[in-house]
Coordinates of C-alpha atoms in Angstrom, one line a residue:
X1 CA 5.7 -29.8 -1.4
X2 CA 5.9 -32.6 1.6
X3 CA 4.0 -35.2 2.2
X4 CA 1.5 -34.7 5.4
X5 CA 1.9 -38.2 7.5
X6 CA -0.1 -36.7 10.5
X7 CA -2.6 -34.2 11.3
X8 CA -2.3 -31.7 13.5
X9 CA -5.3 -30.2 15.1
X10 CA -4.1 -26.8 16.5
X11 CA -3.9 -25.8 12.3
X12 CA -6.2 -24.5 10.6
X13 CA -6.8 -26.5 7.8
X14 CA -7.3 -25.4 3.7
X15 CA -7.0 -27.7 1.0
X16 CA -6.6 -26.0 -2.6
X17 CA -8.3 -27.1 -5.6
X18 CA -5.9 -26.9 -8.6
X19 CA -6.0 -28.0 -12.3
X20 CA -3.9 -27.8 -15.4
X21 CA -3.6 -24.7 -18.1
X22 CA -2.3 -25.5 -20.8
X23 CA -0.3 -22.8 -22.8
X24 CA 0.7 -24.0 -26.2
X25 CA 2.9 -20.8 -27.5
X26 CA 5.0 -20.4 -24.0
X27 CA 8.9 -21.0 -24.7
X28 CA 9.5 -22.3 -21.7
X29 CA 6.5 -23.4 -19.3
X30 CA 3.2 -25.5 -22.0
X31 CA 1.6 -26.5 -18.6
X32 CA 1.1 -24.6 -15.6
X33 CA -0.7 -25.3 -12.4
X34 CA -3.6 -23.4 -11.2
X35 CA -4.6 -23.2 -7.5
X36 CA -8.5 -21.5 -6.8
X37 CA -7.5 -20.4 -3.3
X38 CA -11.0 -18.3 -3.9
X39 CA -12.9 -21.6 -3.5
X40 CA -15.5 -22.1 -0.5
X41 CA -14.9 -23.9 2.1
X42 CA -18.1 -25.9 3.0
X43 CA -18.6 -23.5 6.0
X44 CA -18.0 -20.5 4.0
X45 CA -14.9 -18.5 3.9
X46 CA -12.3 -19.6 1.3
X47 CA -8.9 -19.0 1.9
X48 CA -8.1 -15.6 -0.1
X49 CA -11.3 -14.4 1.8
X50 CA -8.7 -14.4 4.9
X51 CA -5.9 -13.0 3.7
X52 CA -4.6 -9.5 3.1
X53 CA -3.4 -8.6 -0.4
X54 CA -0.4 -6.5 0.7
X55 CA 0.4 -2.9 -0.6
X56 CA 2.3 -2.7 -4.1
X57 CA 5.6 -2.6 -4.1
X58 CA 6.7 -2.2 -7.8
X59 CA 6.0 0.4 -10.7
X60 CA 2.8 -0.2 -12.4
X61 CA 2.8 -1.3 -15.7
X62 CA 3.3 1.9 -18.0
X63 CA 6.3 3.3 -15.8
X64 CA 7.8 0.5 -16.1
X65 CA 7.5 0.4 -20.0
X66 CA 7.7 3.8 -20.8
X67 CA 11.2 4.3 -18.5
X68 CA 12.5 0.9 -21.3
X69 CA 11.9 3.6 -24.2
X70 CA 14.9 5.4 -23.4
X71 CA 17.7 3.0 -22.9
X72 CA 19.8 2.9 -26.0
X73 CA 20.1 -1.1 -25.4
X74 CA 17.2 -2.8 -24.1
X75 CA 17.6 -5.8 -22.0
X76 CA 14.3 -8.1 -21.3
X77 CA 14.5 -11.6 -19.4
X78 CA 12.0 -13.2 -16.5
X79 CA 12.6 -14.9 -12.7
X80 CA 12.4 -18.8 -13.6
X81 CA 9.7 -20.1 -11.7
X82 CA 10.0 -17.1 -8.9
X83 CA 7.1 -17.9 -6.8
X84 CA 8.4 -21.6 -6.5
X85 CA 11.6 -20.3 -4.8
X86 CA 9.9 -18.3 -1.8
X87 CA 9.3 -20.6 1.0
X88 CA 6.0 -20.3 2.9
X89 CA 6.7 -19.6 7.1
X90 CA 6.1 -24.0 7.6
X91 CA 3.3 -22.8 10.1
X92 CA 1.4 -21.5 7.5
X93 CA 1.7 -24.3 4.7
X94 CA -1.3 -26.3 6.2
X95 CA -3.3 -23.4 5.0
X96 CA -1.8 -24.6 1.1
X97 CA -2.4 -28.6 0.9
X98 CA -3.8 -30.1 -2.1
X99 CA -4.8 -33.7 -3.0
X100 CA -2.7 -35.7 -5.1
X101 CA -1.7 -39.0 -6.8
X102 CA 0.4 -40.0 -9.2
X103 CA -2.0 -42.5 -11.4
X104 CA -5.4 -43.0 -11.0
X105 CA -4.3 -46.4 -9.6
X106 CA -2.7 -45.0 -6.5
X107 CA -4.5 -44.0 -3.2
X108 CA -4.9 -40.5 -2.6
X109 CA -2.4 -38.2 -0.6
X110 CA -2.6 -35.2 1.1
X111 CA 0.6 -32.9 0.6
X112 CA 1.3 -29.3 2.0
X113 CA 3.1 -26.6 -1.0
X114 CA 6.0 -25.3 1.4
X115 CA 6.4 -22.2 -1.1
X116 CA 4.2 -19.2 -2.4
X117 CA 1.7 -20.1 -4.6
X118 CA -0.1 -18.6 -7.5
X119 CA -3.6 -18.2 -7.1
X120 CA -3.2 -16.9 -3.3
X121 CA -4.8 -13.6 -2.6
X122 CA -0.9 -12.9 -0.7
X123 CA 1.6 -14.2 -3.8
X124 CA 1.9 -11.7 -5.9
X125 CA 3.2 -9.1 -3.1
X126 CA 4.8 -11.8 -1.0
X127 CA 6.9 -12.6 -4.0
X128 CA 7.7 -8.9 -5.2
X129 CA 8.3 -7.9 -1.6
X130 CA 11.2 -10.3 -1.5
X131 CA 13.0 -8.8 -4.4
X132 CA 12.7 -5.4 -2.8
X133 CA 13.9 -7.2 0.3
X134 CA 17.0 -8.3 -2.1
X135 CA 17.9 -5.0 -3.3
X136 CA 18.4 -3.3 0.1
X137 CA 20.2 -6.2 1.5
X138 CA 22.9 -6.3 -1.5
X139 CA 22.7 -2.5 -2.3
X140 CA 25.7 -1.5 -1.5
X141 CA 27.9 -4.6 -3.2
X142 CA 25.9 -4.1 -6.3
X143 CA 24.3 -0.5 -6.3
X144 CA 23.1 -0.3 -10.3
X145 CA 21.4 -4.4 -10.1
X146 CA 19.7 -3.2 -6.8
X147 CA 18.1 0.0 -8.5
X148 CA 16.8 -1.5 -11.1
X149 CA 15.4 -4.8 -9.1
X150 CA 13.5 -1.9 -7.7
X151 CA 12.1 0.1 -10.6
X152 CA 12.2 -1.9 -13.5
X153 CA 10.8 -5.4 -12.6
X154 CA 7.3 -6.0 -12.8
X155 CA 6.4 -9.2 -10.5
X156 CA 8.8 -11.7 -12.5
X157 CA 9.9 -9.5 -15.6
X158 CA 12.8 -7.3 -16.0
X159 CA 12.3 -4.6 -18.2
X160 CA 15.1 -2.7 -18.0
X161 CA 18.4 -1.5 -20.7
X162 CA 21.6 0.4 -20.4
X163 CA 23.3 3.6 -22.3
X164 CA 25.7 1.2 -23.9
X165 CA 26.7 -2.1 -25.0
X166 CA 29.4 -2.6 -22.0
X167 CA 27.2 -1.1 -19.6
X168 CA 24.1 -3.4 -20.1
X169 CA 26.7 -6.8 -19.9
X170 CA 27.7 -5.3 -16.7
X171 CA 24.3 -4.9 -15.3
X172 CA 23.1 -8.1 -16.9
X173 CA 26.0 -10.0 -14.6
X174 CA 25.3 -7.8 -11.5
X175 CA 21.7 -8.8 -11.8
X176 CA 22.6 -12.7 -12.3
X177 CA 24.7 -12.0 -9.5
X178 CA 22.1 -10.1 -7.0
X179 CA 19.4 -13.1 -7.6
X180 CA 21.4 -16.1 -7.2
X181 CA 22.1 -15.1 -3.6
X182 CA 18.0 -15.1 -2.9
X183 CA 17.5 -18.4 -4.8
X184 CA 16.7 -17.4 -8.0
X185 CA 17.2 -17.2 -11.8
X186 CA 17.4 -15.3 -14.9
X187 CA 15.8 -16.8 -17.8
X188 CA 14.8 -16.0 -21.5
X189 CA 17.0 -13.3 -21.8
X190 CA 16.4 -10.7 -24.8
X191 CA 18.5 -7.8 -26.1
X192 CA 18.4 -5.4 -29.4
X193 CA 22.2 -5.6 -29.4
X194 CA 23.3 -9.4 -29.9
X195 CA 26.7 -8.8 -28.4
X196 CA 24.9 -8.4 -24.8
X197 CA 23.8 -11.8 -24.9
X198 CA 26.9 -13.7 -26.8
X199 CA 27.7 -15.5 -23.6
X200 CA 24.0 -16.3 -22.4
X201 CA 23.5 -20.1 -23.0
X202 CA 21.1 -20.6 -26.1
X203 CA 18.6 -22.1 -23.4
X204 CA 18.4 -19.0 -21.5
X205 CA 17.2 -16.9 -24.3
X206 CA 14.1 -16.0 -25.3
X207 CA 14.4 -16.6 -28.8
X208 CA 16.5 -19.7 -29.6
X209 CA 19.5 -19.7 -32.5
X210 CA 17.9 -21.7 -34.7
X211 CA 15.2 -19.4 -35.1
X212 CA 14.8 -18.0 -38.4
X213 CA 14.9 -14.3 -37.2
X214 CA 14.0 -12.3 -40.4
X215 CA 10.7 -14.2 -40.2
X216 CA 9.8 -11.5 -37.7
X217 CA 9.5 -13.8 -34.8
X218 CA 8.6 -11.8 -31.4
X219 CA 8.8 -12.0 -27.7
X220 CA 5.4 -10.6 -25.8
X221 CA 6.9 -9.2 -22.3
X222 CA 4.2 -7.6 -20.3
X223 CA 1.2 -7.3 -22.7
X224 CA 3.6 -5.7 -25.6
X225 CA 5.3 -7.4 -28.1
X226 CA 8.7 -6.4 -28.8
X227 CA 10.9 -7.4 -32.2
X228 CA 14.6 -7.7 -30.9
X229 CA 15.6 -7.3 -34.3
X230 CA 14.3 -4.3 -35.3
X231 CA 14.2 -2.8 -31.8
X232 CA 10.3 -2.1 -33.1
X233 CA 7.2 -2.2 -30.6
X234 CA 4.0 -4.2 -32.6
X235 CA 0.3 -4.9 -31.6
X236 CA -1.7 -8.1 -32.3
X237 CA -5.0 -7.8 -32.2
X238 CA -6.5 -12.2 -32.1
X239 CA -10.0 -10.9 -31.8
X240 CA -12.5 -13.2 -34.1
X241 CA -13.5 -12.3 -37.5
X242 CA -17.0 -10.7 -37.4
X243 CA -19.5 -13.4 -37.9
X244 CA -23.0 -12.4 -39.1
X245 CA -24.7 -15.9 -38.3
X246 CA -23.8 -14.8 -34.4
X247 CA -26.0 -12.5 -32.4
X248 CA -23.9 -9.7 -30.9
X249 CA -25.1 -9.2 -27.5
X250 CA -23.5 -7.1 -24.9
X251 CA -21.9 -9.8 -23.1
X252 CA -20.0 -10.6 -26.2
X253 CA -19.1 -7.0 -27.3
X254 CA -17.6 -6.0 -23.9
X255 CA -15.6 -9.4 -23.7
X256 CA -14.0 -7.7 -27.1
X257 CA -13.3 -5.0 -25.8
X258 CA -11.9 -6.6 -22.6
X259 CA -8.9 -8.0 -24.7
X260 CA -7.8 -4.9 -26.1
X261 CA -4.8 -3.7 -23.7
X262 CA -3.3 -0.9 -24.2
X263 CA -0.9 -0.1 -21.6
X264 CA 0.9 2.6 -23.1
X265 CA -1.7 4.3 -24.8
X266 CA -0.1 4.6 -28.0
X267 CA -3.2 3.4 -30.0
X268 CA -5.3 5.5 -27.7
X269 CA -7.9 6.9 -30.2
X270 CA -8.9 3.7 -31.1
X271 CA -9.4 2.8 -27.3
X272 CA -11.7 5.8 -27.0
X273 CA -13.6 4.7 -29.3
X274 CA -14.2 1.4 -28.3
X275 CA -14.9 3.1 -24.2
X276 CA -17.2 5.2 -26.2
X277 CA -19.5 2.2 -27.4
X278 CA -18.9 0.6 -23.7
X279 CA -20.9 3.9 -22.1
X280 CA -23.3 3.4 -25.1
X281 CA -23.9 -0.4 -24.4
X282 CA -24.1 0.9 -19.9
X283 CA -26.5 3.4 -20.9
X284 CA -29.1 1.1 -23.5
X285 CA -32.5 0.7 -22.5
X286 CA -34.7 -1.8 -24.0
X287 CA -38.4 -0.4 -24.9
X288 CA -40.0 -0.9 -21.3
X289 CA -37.0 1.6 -20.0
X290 CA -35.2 -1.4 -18.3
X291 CA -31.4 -1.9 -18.5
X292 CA -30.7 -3.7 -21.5
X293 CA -30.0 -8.1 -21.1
X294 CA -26.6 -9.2 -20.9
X295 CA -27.3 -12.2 -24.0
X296 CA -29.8 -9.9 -25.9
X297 CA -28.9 -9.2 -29.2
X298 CA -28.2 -5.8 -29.9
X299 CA -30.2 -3.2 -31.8
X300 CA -29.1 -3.2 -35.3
X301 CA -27.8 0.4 -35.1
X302 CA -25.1 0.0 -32.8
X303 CA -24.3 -3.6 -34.4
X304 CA -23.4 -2.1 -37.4
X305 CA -21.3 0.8 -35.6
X306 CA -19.6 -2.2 -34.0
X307 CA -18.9 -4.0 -37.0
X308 CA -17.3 -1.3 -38.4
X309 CA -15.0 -0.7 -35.8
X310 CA -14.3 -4.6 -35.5
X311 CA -13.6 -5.0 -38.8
X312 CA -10.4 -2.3 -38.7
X313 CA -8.8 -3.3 -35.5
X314 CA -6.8 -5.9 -37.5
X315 CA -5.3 -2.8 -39.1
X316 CA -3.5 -2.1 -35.8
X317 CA -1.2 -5.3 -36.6
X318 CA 0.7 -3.3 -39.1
X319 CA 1.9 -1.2 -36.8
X320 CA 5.8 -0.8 -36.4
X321 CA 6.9 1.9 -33.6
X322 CA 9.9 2.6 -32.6
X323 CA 10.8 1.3 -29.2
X324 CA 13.3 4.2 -28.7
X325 CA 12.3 6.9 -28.1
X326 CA 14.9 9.3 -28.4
X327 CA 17.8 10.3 -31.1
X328 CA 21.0 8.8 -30.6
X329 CA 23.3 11.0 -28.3
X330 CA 21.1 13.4 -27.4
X331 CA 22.2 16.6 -25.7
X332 CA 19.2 17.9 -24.9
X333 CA 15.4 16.9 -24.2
X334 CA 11.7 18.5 -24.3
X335 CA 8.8 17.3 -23.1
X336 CA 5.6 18.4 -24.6
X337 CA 2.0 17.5 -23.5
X338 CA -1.2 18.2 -25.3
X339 CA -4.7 17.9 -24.6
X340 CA -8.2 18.2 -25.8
X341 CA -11.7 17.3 -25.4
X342 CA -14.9 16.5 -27.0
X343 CA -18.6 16.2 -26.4
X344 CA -17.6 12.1 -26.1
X345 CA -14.6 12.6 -24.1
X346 CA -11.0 14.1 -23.3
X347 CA -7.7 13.1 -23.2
X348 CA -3.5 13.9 -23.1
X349 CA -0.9 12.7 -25.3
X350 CA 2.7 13.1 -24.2
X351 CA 5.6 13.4 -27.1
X352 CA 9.8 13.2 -26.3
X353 CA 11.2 15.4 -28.5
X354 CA 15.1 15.3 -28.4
X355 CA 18.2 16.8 -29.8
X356 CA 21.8 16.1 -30.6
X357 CA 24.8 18.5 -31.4
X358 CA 24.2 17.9 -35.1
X359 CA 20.5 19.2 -35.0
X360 CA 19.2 16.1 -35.3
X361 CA 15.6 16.5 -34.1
X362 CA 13.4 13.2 -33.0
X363 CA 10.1 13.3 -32.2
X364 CA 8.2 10.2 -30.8
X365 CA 5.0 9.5 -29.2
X366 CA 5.5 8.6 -25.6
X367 CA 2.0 8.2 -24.2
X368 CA -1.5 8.9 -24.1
X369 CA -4.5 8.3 -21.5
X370 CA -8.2 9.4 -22.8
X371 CA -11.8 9.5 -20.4
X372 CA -14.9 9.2 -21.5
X373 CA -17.1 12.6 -20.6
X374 CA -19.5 12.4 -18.1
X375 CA -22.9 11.4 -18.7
X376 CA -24.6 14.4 -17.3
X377 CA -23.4 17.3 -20.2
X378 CA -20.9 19.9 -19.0
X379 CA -19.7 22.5 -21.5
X380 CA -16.8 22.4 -24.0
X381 CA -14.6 24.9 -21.9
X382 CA -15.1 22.5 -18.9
X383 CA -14.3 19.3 -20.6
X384 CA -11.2 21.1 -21.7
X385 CA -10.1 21.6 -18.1
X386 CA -10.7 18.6 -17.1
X387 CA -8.4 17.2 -20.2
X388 CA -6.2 19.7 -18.8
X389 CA -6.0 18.4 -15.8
X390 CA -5.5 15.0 -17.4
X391 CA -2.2 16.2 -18.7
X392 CA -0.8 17.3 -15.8
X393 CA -1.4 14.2 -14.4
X394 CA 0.0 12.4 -17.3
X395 CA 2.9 14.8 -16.5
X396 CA 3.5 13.6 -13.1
X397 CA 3.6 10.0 -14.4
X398 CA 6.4 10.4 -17.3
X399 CA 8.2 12.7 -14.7
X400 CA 8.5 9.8 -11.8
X401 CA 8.9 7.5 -14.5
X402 CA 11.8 8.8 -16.8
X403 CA 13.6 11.2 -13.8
X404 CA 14.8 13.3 -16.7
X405 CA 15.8 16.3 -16.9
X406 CA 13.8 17.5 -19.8
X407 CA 12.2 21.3 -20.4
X408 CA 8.0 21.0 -20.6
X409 CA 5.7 22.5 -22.2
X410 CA 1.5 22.0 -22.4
X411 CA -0.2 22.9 -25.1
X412 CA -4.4 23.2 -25.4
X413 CA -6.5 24.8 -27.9
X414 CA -8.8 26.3 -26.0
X415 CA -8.0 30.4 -24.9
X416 CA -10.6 30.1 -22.3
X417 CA -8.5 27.2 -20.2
X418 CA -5.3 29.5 -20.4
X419 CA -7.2 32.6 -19.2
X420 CA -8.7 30.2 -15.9
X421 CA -4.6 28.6 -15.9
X422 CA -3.4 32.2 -15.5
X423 CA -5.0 33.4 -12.9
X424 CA -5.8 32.7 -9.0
X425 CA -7.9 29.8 -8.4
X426 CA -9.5 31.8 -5.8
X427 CA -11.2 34.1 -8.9
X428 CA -13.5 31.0 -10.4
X429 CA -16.3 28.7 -9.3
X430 CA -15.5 25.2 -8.1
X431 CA -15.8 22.9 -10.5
X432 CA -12.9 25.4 -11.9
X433 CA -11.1 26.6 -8.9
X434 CA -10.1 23.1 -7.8
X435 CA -9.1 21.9 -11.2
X436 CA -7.5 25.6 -11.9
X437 CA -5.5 24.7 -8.2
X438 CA -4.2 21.1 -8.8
X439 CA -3.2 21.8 -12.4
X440 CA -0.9 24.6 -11.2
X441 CA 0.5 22.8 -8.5
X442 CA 1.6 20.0 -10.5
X443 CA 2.8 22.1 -13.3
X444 CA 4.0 25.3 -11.5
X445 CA 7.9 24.9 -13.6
X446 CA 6.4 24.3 -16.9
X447 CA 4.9 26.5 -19.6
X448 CA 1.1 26.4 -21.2
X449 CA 0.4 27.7 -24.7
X450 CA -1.9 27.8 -27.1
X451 CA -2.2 25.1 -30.1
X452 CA -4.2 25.4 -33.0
X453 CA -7.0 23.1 -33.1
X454 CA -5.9 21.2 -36.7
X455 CA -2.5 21.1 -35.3
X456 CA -2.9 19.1 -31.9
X457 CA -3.3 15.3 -31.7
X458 CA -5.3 15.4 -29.1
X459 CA -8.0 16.0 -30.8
X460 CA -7.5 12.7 -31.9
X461 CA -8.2 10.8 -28.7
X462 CA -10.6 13.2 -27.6
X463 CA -13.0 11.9 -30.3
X464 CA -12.1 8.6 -30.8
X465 CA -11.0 7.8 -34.5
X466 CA -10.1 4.3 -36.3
X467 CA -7.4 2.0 -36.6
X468 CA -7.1 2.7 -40.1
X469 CA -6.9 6.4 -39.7
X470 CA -4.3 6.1 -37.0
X471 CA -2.2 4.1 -39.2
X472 CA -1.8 6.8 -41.7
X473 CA -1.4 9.9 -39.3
X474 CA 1.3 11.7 -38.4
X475 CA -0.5 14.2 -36.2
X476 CA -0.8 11.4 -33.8
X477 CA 2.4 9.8 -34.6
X478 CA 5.1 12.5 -34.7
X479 CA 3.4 15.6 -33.1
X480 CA 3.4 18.8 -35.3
X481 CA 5.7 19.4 -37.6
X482 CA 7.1 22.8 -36.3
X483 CA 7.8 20.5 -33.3
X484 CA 10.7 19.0 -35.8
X485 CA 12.1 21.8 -36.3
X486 CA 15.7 22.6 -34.8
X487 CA 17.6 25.4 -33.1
X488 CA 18.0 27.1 -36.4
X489 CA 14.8 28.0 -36.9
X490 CA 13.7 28.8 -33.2
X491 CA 11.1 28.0 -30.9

């Protein structure tokens, strides 16, 4: 920032209020700066009330971390302080100054932040935007670091890995190399292979030597945590202990349910439930037929229903999954999408079975997505469609995410959705002709067939079901078991 010694009045003028956050279990960064950029101005407008947000520029979130599932090595690491090393066009900072003084002793002084800075509407695309800018400007110098500055960051995070050992060194140093020329570096660098890092300064990683690693000690990159160790994914649910002496209210409940994130999906029955008590706490009436009071406490019914489910989240801690998702040299891959619905809701779940010369057959959840159903009723058949159509959708995600080569198959339990699947659109109403139409469309290489009902996992998100059943399933987990099975026994 630079000190402003003159006002000039052809500016426009913003001054932004900031305080300190303080973030005890960061590595790197305990106290970070927050600037309100959304505060009013004393004639109205703030400042992010004039500025566009920009288009996004990177892979949402579950691309991102579903595409990491299939590198053999894994590499993580982050953009030290990347914001802070994007200057702000100098005719804009006057819109960015702040007030500041040293000691409470000293006069005030006004200062202008010369680079982008978090808590502006613009940042987060004016930041990404520049890596993008980066790739195509070294592309052809360094081809594989430019790729994956495209795909596989999300704002500051790389998320990426390599087939090999050899291979992810070589892209770590292209990427070193690709960022220093815009200004910035890699920090807190992560692998599942410690080779990969042996020449990464113990400062630059994101677990430090000294670290007592068989305590289970783990990084959290993007929402997820990741144990380098044991190339395993875990959850950790923080949510309070129950307390009986505090009224549950739905302001309270919906702040719970607010901290679950999920972005894969992998615990995705336990998710439905939880959306399934959100639509219950939208839809509550108290007795004069008015929408229930945010800070009322709830009826003792659907306290008790949320205890329950409170309760076994916990459970969902002692998850270990495999953050691979494949078998080691694979030689060839399916990809096999199931769906199913409820009277409460539908939803997909999408499974990467692969293969290797040996017969070595590997079968691991990739990712699920559920809905809650529509409060006005609709009939089995048509839920089923429309988890159907969920799939496919699913489909076109995993399939712009992994770009592999893989043979798909769908599978539902429901004869009646095949029979619609199978024939023109043109032949049905239009709740089913248009779902009929964009299903086949997305899915015109693939194959549908029929599941039986106890035998898809679907019906596991389609209901909703608890932590502690999901930790003990492997419906949900592994698919079923005639999916194991390799070419010696057929498809």
């Amino acid at each position: 920032m630079q000190r402003v010694t003159h006002d000039d009045s052809r500016h426009s003028i913003y001054h932004l209020p900031h305080h300190a956050v303080i973030k005890e279990e960061s590595t790197t960064t305990k106290v970070r700066v927050v600037f309100d950029a959304s505060c009013e101005t004393p004639k109205g407008p703030s400042l992010n009330d004039a500025l566009l947000v920009g288009p996004i520029v990177q892979d949402d979130l579950r691309s991102i971390i579903m595409r990491s599932r299939i590198h053999p090595v894994m590499l993580i690491a982050d953009i030290k302080q990347m914001y802070r090393q994007i200057l702000v066009d100098e005719r804009d900072t006057p819109l960015q100054r702040i007030i500041w003084r040293n000691s409470p002793e000293d006069p005030l002084d006004t200062y202008e932040l010369k680079t982008v800075t978090y808590g502006t509407a613009s940042a987060p695309f004016l930041a990404t935007r520049v890596l993008q800018k980066l790739a195509d400007d070294e592309q052809n110098d360094f081809p594989e670091a430019a790729s994956v500055l495209r795909k596989d960051f999300y704002v500051d995070d790389l998320f990426s890995g390599s087939s090999t050992e050899t291979d992810a060194i070589t892209l770590r140093n292209q990427l070193e190399t690709i960022l220093a020329k815009g200004g910035f570096q890699l920090r807190k660098w992560a692998s599942n292979k410690p080779a990969v890092l042996a020449d990464i300064p113990i400062e630059n990683r994101a677990i430090q030597h000294s670290v007592d690693l068989d305590r289970g000690q783990c990084i959290k990159t993007l929402g997820i945590h990741w144990e380098p160790t044991t190339d395993i994914l875990k959850y950790n649910v923080k949510l309070p202990k129950p307390d009986s002496t505090v009224a549950l209210t739905k302001r309270i409940a919906l702040s719970y349910i607010a901290q679950l994130f999920d972005p894969l999906g992998l615990v995705g029955p336990a998710v439905t439930t939880a959306k399934l008590f959100m639509q219950a706490l939208w839809t509550l009436k108290d007795e004069h037929g008015n929408i229930w009071s945010w800070n009322r406490e709830l009826p003792s019914t659907l306290q008790n229903r949320w205890t329950v489910y409170h309760t076994q989240l916990p459970l969902l801690n002692q998850l270990n999954i495999n953050r691979f998702a494949l078998c080691l040299n694979w030689t060839s891959v399916q990809l096999h999408l199931f769906s199913d619905a409820s009277e409460l809701a539908y939803g997909a779940c999408a499974y990467l079975r692969s293969e290797n010369s040996a017969g070595h057959v590997n079968v691991a959840l990739l990712t699920a997505k559920s809905r809650v159903a529509p409060l006005e009723k609709r009939s089995i058949p048509r839920l089923e469609l429309c988890g159907a159509l969920l799939a496919a959708e699913l489909y076109k995600k995993v399939l712009a995410s992994l770009r592999l080569n893989a043979e798909t198959f769908f599978w539902v339990d429901s004869t009646t959705v095949l029979s619609w699947l199978q024939a023109s659109p043109s032949k049905w109403n239009t709740f089913v002709a248009n779902r009929v139409s964009k299903i086949q469309l997305a899915t015109q290489k693939c194959t549908w067939r029929h599941v039986a009902g106890l035998q898809n996992p679907a019906d596991y998100i389609s209901r909703g079901i608890t932590a502690e059943i999901i930790l003990s399933s492997e419906l949900w987990w592994n698919g079923p078991q005639w999916l194991h099975l390799n070419k010696t026994h057929g498809q």
